[in-house]
Coordinates of C-alpha atoms in Angstrom, one line a residue:
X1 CA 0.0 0.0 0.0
X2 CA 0.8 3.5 -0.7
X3 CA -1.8 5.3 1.9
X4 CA -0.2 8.1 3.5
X5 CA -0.4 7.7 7.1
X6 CA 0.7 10.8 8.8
X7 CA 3.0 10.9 12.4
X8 CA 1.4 10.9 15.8
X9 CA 1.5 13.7 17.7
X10 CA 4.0 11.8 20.2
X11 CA 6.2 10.0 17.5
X12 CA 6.8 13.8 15.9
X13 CA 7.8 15.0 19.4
X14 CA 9.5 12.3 20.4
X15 CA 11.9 12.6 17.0
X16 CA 12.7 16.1 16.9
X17 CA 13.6 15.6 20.7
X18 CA 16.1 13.2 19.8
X19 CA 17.7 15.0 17.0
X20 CA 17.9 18.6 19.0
X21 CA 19.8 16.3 21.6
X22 CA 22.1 15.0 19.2
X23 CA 22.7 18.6 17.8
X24 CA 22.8 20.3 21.1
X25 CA 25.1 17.8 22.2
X26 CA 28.1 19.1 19.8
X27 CA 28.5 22.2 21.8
X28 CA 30.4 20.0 24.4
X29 CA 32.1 17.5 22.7
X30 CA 35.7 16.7 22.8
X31 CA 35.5 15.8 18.7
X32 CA 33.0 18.2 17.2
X33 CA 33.5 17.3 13.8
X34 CA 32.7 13.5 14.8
X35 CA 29.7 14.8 17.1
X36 CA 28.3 16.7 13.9
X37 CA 28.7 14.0 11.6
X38 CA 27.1 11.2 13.7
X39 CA 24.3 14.0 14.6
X40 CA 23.8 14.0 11.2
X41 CA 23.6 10.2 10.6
X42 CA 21.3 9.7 13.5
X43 CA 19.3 12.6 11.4
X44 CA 18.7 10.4 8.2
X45 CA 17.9 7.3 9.5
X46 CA 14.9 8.6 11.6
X47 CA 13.9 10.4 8.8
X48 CA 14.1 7.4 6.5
X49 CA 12.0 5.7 9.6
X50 CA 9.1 8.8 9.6
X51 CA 9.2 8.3 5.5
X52 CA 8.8 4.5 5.8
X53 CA 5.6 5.1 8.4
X54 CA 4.0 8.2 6.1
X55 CA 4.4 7.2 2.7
X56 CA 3.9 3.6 3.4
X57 CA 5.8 2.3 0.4
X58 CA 5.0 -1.5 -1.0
X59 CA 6.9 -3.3 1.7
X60 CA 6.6 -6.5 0.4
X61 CA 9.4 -5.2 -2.2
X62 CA 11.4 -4.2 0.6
X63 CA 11.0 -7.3 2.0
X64 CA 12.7 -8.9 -0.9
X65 CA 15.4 -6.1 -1.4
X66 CA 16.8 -7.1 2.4
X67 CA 16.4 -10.8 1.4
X68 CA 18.2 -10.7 -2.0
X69 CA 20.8 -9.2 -0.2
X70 CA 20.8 -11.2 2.3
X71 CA 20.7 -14.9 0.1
X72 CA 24.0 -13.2 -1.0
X73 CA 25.5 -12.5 2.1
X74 CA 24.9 -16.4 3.1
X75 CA 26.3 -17.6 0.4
X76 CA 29.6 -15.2 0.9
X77 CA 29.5 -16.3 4.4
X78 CA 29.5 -19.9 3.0
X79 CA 32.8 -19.4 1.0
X80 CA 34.8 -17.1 3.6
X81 CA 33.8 -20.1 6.2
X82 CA 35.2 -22.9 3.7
X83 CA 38.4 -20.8 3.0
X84 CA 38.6 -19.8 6.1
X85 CA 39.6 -16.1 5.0
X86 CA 38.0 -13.1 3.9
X87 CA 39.5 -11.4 0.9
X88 CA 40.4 -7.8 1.1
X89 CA 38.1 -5.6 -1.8
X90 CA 38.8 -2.2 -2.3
X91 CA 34.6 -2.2 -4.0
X92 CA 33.3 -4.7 -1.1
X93 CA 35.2 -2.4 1.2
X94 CA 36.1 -5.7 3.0
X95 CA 39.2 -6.0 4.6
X96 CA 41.7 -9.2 5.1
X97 CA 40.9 -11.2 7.8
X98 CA 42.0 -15.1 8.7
X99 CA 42.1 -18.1 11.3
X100 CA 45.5 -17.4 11.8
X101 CA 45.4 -13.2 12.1
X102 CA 45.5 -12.7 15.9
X103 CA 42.7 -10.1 16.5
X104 CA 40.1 -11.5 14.1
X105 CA 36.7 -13.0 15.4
X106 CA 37.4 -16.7 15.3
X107 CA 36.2 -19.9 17.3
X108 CA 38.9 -21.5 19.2
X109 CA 38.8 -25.1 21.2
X110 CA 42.5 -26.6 22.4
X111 CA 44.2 -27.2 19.2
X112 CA 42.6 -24.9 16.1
X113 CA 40.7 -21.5 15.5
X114 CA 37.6 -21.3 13.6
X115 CA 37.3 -18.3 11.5
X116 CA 33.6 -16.6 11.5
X117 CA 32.2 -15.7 8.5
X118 CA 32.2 -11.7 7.7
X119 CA 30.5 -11.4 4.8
X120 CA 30.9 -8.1 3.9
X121 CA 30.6 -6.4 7.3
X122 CA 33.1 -5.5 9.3
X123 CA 32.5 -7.9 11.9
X124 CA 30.5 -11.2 12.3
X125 CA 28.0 -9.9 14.6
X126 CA 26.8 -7.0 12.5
X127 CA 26.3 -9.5 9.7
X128 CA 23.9 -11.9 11.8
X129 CA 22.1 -8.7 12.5
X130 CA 21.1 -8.1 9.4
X131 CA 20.5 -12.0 8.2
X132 CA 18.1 -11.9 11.5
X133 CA 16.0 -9.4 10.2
X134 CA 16.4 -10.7 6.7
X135 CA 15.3 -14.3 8.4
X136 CA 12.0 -12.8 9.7
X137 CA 11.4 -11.0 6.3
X138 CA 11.5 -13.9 4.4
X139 CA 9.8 -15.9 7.1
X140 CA 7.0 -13.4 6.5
X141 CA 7.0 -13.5 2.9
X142 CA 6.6 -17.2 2.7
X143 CA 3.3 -16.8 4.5
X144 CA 1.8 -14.2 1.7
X145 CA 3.5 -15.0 -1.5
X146 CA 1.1 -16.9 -3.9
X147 CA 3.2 -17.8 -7.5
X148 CA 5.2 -20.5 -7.5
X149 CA 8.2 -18.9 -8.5
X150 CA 8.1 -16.6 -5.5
X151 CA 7.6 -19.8 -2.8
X152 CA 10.4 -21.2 -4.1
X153 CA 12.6 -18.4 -4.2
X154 CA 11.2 -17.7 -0.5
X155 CA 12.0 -21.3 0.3
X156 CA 16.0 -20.7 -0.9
X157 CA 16.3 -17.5 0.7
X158 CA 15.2 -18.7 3.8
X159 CA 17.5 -21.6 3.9
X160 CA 20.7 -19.9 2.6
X161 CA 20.2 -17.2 5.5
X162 CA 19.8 -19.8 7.8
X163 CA 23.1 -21.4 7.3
X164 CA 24.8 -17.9 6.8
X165 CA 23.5 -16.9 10.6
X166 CA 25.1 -20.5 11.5
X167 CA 28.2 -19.9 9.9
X168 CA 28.8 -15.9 11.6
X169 CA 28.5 -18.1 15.8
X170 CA 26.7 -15.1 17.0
X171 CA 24.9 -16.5 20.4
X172 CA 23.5 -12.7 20.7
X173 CA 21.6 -12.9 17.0
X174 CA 20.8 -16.6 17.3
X175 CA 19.1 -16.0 21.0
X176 CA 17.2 -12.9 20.0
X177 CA 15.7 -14.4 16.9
X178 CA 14.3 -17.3 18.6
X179 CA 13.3 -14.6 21.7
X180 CA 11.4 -12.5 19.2
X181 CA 9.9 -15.6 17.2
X182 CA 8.6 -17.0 20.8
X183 CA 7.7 -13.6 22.4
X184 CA 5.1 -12.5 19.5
X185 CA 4.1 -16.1 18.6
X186 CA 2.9 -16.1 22.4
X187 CA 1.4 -12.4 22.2
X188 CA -0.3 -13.4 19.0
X189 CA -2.2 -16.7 20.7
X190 CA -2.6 -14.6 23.6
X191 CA -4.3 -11.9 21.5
X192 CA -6.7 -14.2 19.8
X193 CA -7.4 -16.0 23.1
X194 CA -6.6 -19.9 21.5
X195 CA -3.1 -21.1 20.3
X196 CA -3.6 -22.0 16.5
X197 CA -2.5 -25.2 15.1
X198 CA -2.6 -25.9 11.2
X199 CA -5.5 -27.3 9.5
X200 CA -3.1 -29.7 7.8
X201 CA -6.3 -31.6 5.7
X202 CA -6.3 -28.3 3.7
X203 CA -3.2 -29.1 2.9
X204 CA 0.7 -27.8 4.7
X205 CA 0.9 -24.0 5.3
X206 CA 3.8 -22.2 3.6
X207 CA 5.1 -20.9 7.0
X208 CA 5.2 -24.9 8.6
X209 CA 6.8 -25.9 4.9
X210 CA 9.6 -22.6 5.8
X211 CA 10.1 -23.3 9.3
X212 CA 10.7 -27.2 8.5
X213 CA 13.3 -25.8 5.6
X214 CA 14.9 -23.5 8.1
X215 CA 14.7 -26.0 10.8
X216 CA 16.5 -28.7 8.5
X217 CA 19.2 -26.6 7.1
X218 CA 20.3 -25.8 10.8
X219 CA 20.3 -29.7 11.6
X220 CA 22.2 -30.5 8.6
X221 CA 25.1 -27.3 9.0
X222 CA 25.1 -27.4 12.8
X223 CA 26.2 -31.7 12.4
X224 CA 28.6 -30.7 9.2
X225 CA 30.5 -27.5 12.0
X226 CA 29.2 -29.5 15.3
X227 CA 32.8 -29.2 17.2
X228 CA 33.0 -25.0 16.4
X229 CA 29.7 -24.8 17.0
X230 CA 29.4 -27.2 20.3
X231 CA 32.5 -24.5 21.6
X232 CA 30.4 -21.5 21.1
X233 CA 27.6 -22.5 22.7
X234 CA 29.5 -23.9 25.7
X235 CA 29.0 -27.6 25.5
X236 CA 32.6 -28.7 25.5
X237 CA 32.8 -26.0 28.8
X238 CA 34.1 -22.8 28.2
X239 CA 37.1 -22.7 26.3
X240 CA 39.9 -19.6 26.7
X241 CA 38.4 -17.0 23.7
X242 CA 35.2 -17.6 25.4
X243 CA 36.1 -16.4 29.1
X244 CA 38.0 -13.7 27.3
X245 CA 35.2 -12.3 25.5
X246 CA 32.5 -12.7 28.6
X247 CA 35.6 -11.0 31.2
X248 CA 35.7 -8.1 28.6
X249 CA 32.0 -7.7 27.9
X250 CA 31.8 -7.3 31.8
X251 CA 34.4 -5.4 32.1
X252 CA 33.0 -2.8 29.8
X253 CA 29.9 -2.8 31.2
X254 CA 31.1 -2.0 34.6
X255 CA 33.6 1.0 33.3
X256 CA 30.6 2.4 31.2
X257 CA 28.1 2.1 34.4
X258 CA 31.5 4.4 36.2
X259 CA 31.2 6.5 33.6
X260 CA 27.3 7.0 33.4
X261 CA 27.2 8.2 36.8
X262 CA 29.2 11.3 35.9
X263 CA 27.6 12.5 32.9
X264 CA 24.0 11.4 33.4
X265 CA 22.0 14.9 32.8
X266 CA 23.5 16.1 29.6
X267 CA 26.0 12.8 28.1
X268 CA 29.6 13.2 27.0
X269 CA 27.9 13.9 23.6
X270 CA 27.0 11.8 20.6
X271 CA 30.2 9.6 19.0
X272 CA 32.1 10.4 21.9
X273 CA 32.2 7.2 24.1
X274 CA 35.4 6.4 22.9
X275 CA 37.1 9.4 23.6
X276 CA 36.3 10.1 26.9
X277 CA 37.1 6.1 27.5
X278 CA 40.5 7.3 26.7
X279 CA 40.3 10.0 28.5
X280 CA 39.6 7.9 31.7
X281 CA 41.8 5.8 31.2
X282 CA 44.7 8.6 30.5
X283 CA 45.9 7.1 27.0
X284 CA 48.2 9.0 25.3
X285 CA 49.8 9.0 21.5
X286 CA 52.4 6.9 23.1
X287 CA 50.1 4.2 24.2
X288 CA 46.3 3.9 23.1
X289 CA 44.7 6.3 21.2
X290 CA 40.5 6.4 21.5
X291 CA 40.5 4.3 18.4
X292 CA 41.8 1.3 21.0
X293 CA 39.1 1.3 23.2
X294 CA 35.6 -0.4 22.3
X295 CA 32.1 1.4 22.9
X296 CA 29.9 -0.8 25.9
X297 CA 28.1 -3.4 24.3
X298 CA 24.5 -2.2 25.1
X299 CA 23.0 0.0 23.3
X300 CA 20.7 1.5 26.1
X301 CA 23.6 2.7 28.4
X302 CA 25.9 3.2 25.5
X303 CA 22.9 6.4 24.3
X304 CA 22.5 7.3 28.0
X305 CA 25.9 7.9 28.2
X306 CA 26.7 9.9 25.1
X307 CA 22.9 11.7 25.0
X308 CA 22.2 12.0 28.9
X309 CA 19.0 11.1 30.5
X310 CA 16.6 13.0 28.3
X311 CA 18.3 11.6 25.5
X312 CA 18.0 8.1 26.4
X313 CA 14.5 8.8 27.6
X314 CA 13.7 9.9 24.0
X315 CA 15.4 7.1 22.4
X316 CA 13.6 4.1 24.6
X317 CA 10.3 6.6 24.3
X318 CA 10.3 6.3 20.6
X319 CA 11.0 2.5 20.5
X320 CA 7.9 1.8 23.0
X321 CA 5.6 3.5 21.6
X322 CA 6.2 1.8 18.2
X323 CA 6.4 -1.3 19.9
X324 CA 2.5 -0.5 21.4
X325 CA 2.0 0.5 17.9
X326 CA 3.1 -2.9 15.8
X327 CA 2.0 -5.3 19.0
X328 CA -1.0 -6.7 16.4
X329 CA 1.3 -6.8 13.7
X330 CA 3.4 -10.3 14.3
X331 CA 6.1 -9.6 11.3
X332 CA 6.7 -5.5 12.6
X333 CA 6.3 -7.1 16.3
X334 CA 9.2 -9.7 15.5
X335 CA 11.9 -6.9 14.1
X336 CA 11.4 -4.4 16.8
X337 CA 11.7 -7.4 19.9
X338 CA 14.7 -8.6 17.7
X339 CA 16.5 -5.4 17.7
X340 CA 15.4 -4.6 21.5
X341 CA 17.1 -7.8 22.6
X342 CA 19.7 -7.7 20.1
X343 CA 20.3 -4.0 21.6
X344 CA 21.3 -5.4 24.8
X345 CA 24.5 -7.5 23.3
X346 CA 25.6 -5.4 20.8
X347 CA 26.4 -1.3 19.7
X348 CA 26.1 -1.7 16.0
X349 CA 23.1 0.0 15.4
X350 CA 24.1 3.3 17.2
X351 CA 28.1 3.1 15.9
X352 CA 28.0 1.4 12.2

């Protein structure tokens, strides 16, 4: 549909809030020129989101746009996994990465390392982002698509991006996927009053036919990368990479919860995380520069620390009240619990 549908009252208040935050927050930060540049990023994407929700373009050709690219992604992620490397493209704008390059996201048990697949992202987690929400697109698209060629093409999709998330080991995707797949299945039974179960004499639903392909594909890659894949998920016990990345996850948590308590009214300012980390920590050209130190991997304190309280409080204010909006919409429902769980294990959608 094309039906205009104009901007509540709250979601037009809510916005320019946010953005006059993110402006008004280069007046006192360290790197102005970054400030202004992420203030202006922040800018476009929630006006791309407040054009998206007027103009209501055809989504179901959105739909397929994220899942083309995505099918493409998987199978890239298929290769670089196989090869175990990533080529370096000056086009792709992917750099070189390998099992071997200390520093690079890999899997590692007693004896070898496990490269994760990149695709073309710079880092395995911001590619199982994006094949999650390409995942629930093409979920959705399997449920409405009529033509033959369309099913199938659905059916492919949906099973190449199921081995591609596979193949990148992110826990943090593969746990908010099934989180946001069981949290608005629930609210959806819970809406109608009575848990539906398929009518199978009128034949097998396209969504039981795609969640029996996606379900399959995952049986038959997680057996072909079992011993990788039985590390990452902590069967074997938890192997040295493992503790490493947990110790530093929590000890970036705890530094930015120091460092929230100090600049909770007004933030440090927008992009500016990093640089006052350095700060802190009193890095100098002769040891770490702010490029050395990583922003806190959730999103929610990682805004309340750069935009202050009024900034975060437009930020989480925004996403609940489109999340009250979409709660009778399963597919919208799906993306925005997926990216608000997603948001707690990862910064990529506030810093890529």
């Amino acid at each position: 549909s094309t039906k205009r549908s104009p901007l509540g009252m709250y979601e037009s208040v809510g916005i320019v809030f946010l953005i006059a935050i993110a402006f008004a927050s280069i007046l006192w930060a360290q790197d102005k020129a970054l400030a202004l540049f992420r203030s202006v990023s922040l800018a476009e994407a929630i006006v791309l989101f407040a054009a998206i929700r007027m103009f209501r373009p055809r989504l179901q050709l959105i739909a397929w746009s994220i899942v083309a690219g995505a099918a493409v992604q998987s199978a890239v992620a298929f290769v670089q996994y196989f090869q175990q490397t990533v080529a370096a493209h000056t086009w792709l704008g992917t750099a070189f990465h390998s099992a071997e390059t200390l520093g690079d996201s890999v899997v590692e048990n007693s004896d070898t390392r496990v490269l994760r697949s990149y695709g073309t992202f710079p880092h395995p987690n911001v590619l199982a982002l994006y094949l999650g929400f390409a995942w629930i697109c093409c979920f959705s698209l399997a449920g409405y698509v009529r033509s033959r060629f369309q099913q199938w093409s659905a059916l492919i999709s949906l099973s190449l991006i199921s081995a591609g998330l596979l193949f990148t080991f992110s826990r943090s995707a593969w746990l908010s996927l099934l989180a946001a797949l069981a949290i608005a299945g629930i609210a959806s039974a819970v809406r109608h009053r009575r848990f539906h179960f398929p009518d199978f004499k009128k034949g097998v639903p396209p969504r039981t036919v795609s969640a029996l392909v996606a379900l399959i594909t995952i049986c038959i890659i997680s057996f072909a990368i079992w011993e990788p894949l039985s590390v990452r998920l902590g069967i074997q016990g938890w192997q040295r990479l493992e503790r490493a990345s947990v110790a530093e996850r929590t000890s970036l948590t705890a530094d930015a919860l120091s460092q929230a308590s100090s600049v909770w009214l007004r933030g440090v300012g927008i992009g500016q995380y990093t640089n006052t980390s350095a700060l802190r920590e009193g890095a100098t050209s002769k040891d770490h520069q702010a490029y050395d130190f990583q922003p806190v991997h959730l999103l929610y304190l990682l805004i309340y620390i750069e935009l202050g309280l009024f900034g975060a409080v437009g930020f989480i204010g925004i996403f609940v009240r489109e999340l009250f909006r979409s709660r009778k919409t399963r597919t919208a429902l799906q993306f925005l619990i997926f990216l608000g769980i997603s948001a707690l294990f990862d910064h990529a959608y506030w810093t890529s």
